PDB file of C-alpha atoms in Angstrom:
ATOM      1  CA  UNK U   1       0.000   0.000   0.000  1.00  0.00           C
ATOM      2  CA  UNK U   2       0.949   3.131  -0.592  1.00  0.00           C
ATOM      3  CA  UNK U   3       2.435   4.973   2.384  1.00  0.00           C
ATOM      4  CA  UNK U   4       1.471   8.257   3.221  1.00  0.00           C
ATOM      5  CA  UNK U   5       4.371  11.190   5.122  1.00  0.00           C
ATOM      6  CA  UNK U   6       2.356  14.359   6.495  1.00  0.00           C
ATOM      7  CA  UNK U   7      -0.200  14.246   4.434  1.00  0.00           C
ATOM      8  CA  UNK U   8       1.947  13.652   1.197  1.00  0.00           C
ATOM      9  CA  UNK U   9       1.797  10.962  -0.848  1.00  0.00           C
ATOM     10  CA  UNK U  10       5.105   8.347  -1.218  1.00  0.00           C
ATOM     11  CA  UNK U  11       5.712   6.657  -4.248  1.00  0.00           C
ATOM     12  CA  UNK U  12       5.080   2.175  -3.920  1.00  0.00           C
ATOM     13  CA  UNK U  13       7.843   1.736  -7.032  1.00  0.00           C
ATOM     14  CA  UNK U  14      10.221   4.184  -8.217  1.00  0.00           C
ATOM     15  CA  UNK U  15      12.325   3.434 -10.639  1.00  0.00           C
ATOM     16  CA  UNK U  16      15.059   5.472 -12.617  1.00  0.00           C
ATOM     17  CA  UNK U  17      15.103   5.113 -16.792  1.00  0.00           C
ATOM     18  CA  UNK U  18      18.024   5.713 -17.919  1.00  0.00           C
ATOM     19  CA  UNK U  19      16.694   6.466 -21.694  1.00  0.00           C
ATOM     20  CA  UNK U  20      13.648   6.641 -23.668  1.00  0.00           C
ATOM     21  CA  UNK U  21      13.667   3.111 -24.508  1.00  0.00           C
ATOM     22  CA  UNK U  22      13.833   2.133 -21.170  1.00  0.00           C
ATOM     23  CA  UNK U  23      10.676   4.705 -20.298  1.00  0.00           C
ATOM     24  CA  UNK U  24       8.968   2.758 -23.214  1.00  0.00           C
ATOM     25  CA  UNK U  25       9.822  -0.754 -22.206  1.00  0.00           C
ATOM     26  CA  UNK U  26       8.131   0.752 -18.722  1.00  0.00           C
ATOM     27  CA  UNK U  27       5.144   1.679 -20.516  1.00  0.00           C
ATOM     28  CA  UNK U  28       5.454  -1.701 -21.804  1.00  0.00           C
ATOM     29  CA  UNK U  29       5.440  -3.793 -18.585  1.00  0.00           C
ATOM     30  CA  UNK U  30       2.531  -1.833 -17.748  1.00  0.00           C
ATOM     31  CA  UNK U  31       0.428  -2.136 -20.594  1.00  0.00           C
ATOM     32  CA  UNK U  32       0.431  -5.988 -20.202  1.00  0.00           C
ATOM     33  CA  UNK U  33      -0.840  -5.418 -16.832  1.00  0.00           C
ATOM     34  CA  UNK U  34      -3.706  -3.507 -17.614  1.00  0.00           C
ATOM     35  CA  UNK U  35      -7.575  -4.514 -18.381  1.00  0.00           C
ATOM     36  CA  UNK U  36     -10.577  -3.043 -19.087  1.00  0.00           C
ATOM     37  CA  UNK U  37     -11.640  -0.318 -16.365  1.00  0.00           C
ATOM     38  CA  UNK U  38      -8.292   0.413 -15.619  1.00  0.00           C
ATOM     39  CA  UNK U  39      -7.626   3.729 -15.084  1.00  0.00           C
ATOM     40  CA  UNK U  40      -3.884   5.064 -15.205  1.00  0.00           C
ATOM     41  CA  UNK U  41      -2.735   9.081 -14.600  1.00  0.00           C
ATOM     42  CA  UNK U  42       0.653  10.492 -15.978  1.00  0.00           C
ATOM     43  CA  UNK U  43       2.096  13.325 -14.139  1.00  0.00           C
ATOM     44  CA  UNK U  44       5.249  15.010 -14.951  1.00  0.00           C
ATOM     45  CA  UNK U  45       6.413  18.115 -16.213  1.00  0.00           C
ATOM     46  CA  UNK U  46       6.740  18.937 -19.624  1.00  0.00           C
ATOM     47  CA  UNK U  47       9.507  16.813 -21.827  1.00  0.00           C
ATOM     48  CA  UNK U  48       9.089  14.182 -18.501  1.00  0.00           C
ATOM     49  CA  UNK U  49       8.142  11.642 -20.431  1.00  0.00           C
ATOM     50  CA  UNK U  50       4.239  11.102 -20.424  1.00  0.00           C
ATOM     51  CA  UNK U  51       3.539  10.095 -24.122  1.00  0.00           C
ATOM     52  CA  UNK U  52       6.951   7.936 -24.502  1.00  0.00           C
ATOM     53  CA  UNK U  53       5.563   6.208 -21.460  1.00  0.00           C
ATOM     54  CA  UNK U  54       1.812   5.629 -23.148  1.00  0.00           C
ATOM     55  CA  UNK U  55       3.517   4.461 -26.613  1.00  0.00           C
ATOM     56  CA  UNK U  56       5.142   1.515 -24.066  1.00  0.00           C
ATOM     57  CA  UNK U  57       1.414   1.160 -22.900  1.00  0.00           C
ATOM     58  CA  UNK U  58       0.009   0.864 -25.880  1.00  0.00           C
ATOM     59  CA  UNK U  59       2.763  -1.677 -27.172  1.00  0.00           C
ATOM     60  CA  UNK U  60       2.146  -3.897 -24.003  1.00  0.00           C
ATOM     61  CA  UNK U  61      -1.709  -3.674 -24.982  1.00  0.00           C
ATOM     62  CA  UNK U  62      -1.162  -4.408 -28.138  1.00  0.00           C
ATOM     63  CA  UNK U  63      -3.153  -2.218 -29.525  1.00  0.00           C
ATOM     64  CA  UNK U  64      -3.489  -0.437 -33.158  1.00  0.00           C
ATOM     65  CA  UNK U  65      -2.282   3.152 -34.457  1.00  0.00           C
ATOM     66  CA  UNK U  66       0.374   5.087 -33.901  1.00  0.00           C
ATOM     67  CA  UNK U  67       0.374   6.450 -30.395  1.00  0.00           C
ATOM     68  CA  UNK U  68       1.193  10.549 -30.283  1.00  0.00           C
ATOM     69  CA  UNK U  69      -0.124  13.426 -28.000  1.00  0.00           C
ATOM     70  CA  UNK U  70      -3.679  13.995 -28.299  1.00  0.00           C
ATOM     71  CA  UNK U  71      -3.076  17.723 -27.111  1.00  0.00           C
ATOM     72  CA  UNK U  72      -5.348  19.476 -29.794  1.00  0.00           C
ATOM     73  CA  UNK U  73      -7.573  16.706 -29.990  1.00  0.00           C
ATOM     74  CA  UNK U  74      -8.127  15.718 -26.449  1.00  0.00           C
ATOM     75  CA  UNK U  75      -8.576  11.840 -26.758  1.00  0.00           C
ATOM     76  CA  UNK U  76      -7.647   9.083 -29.115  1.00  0.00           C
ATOM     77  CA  UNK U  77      -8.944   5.574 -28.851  1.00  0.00           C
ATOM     78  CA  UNK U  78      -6.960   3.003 -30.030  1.00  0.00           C
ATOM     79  CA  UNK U  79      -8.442  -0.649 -31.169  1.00  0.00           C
ATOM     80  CA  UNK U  80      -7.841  -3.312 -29.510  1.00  0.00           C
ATOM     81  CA  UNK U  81      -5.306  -5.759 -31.399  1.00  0.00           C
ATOM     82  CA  UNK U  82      -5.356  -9.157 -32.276  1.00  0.00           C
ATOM     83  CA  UNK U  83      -6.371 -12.176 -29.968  1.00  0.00           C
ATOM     84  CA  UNK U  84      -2.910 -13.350 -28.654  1.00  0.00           C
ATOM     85  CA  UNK U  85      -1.849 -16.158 -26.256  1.00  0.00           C
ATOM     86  CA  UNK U  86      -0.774 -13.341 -23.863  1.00  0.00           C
ATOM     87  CA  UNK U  87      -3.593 -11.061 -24.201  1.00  0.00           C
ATOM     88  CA  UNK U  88      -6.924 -13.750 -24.966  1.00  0.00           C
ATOM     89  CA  UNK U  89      -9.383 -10.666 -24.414  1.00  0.00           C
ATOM     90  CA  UNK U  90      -7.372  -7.428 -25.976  1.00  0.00           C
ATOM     91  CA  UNK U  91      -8.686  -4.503 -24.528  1.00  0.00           C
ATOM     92  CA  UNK U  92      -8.828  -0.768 -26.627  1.00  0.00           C
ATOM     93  CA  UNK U  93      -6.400   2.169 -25.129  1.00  0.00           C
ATOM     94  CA  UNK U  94      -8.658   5.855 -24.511  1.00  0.00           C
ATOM     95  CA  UNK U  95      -5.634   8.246 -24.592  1.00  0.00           C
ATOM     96  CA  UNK U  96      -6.624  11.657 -23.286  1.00  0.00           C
ATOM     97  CA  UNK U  97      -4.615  14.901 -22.663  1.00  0.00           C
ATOM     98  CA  UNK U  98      -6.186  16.803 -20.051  1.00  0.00           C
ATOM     99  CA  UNK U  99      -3.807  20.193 -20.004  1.00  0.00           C
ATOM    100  CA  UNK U 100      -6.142  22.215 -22.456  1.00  0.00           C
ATOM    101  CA  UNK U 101      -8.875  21.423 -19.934  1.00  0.00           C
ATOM    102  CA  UNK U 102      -7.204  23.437 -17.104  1.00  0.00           C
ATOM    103  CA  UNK U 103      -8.949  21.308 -14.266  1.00  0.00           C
ATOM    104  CA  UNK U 104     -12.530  21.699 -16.260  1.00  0.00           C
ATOM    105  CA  UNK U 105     -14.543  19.016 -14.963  1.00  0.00           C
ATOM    106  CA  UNK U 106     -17.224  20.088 -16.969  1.00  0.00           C
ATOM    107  CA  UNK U 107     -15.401  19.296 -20.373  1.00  0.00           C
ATOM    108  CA  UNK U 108     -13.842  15.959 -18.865  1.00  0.00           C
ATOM    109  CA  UNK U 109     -17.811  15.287 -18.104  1.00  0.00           C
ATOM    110  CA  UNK U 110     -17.964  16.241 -21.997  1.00  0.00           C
ATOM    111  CA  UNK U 111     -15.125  13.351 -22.688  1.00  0.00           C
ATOM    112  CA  UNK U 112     -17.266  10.843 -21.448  1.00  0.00           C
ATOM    113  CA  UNK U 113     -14.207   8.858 -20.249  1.00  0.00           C
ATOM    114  CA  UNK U 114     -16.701   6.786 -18.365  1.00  0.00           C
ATOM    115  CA  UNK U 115     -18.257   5.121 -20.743  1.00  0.00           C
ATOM    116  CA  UNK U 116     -15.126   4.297 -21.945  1.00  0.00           C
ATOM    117  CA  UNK U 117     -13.377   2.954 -18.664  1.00  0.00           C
ATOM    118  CA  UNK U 118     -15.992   0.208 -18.708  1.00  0.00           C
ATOM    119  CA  UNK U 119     -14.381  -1.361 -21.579  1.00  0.00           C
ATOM    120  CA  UNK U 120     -11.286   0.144 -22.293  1.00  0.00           C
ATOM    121  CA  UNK U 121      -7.796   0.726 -20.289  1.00  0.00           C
ATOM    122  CA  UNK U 122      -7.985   4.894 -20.019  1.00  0.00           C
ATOM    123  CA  UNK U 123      -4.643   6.338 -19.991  1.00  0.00           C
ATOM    124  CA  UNK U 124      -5.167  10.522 -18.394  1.00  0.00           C
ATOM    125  CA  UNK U 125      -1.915  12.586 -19.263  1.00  0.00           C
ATOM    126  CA  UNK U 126      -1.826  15.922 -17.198  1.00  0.00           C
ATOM    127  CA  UNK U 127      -4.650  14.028 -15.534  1.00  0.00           C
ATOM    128  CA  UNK U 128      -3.925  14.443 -11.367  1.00  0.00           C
ATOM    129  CA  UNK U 129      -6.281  16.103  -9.819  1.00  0.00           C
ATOM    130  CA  UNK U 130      -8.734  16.078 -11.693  1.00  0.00           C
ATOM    131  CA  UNK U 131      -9.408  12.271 -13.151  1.00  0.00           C
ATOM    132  CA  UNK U 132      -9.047  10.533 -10.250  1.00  0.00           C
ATOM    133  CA  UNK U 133     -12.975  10.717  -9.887  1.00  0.00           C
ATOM    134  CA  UNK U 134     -13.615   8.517 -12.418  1.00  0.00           C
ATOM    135  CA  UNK U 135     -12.524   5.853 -10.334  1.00  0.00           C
ATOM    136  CA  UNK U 136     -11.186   5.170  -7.069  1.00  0.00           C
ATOM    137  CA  UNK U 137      -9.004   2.450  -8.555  1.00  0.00           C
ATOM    138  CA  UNK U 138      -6.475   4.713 -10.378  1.00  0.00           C
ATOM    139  CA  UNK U 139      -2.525   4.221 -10.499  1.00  0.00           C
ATOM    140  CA  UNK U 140      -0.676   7.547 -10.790  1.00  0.00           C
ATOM    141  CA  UNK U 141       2.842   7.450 -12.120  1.00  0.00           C
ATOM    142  CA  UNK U 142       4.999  10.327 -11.681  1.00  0.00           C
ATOM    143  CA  UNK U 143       7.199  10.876 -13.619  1.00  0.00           C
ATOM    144  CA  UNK U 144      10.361  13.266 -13.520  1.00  0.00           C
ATOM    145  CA  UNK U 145      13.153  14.314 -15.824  1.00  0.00           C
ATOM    146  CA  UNK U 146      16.885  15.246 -14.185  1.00  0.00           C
ATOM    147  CA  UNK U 147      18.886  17.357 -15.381  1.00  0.00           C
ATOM    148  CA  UNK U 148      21.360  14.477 -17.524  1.00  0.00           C
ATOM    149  CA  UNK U 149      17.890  13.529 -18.729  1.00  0.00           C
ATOM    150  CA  UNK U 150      17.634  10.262 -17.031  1.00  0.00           C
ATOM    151  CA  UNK U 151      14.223   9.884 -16.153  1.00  0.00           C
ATOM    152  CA  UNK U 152      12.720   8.851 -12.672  1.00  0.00           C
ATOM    153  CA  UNK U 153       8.813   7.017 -12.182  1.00  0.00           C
ATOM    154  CA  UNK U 154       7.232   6.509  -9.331  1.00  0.00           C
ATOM    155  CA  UNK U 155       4.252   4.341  -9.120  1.00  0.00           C
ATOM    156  CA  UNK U 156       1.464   5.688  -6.581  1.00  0.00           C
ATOM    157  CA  UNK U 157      -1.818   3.436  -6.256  1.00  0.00           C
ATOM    158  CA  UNK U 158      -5.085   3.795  -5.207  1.00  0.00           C
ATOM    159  CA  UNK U 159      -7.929   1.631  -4.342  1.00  0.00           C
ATOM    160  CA  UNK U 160      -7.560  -1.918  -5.964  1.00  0.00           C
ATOM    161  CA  UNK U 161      -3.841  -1.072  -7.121  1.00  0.00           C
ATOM    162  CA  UNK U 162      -2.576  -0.932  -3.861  1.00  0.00           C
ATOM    163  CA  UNK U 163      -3.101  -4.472  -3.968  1.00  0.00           C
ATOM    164  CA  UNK U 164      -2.365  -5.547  -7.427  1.00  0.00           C
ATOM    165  CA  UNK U 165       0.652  -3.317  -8.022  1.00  0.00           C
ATOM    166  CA  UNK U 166       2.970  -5.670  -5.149  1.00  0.00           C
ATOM    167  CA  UNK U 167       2.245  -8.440  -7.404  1.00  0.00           C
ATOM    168  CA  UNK U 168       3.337  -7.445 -10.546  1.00  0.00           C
ATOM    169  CA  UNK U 169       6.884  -7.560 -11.846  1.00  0.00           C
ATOM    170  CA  UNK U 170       6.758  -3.413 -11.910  1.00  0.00           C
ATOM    171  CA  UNK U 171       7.428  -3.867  -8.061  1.00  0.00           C
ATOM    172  CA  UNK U 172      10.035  -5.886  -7.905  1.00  0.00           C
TER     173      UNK U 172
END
């Protein structure tokens, strides 16, 4: 579970990624962890990381289309791939950009991300604070870029994640 310090949050993983391939092969790890109604929050600065670490999402999903910022746009669904042996039920990616909405929950109502979080994994970048009511079950990952441009994540869950997350091979 995640532990909390004076009222602040502290990361269950966190992890340093030396390069962009390693932030996608992240992403990667992830995205073969994640199912339908799961809902996941990037947070990080700008140039931290946030859509290299969804294109390793989408590649552990397996799903279809090229995976870019959906800044102007807002969200981007992406198909669910092929029936594999790893993933039997493939699930579709929702990939939304919330900084346009400037913590509007009116036009994240408009999104109707919940509709889509019943059968699709809903990645939220720019996403904290205001997302996290779409579900209680939520994993935030943090993610931070130092100054040699290594690249740190931390993994922060919340409701069923702070269970699932100790079992996965993100944790260990």
């Amino acid at each position: 579970m995640a532990a909390t310090r004076m009222g602040e949050v502290v990361a269950e993983v966190s992890r340093r990624l030396p390069t962009a391939e390693d932030t996608v092969a992240f992403g990667r790890e992830l995205g073969r962890l994640l199912r339908a109604e799961d809902l996941v929050l990037l947070a990080g600065p700008l140039g931290a990381g946030k859509t290299t670490m969804t294109r390793g999402i989408a590649e552990g999903l397996g799903v279809s289309g090229r995976v870019s910022s959906p800044t102007f746009v807002l969200a981007r669904v992406h198909p669910a791939g092929p029936t594999t042996a790893e993933r039997p039920d493939p699930v579709p990616l929702v990939h939304v950009d919330a900084y346009r909405l400037g913590g509007d929950l009116a036009q994240l109502d408009d999104l109707d991300l919940d509709a889509d979080l019943d059968r699709s994994a809903v990645v939220v970048e720019w996403g904290e604070g205001i997302a996290e009511r779409l579900s209680a079950d939520h994993l935030v990952v943090r993610l931070d870029r130092l100054p040699d441009d290594v690249r740190v994540v931390d993994l922060e869950p919340s409701g069923c994640w702070t269970d699932r997350l100790p079992a996965t091979r993100l944790a260990g």
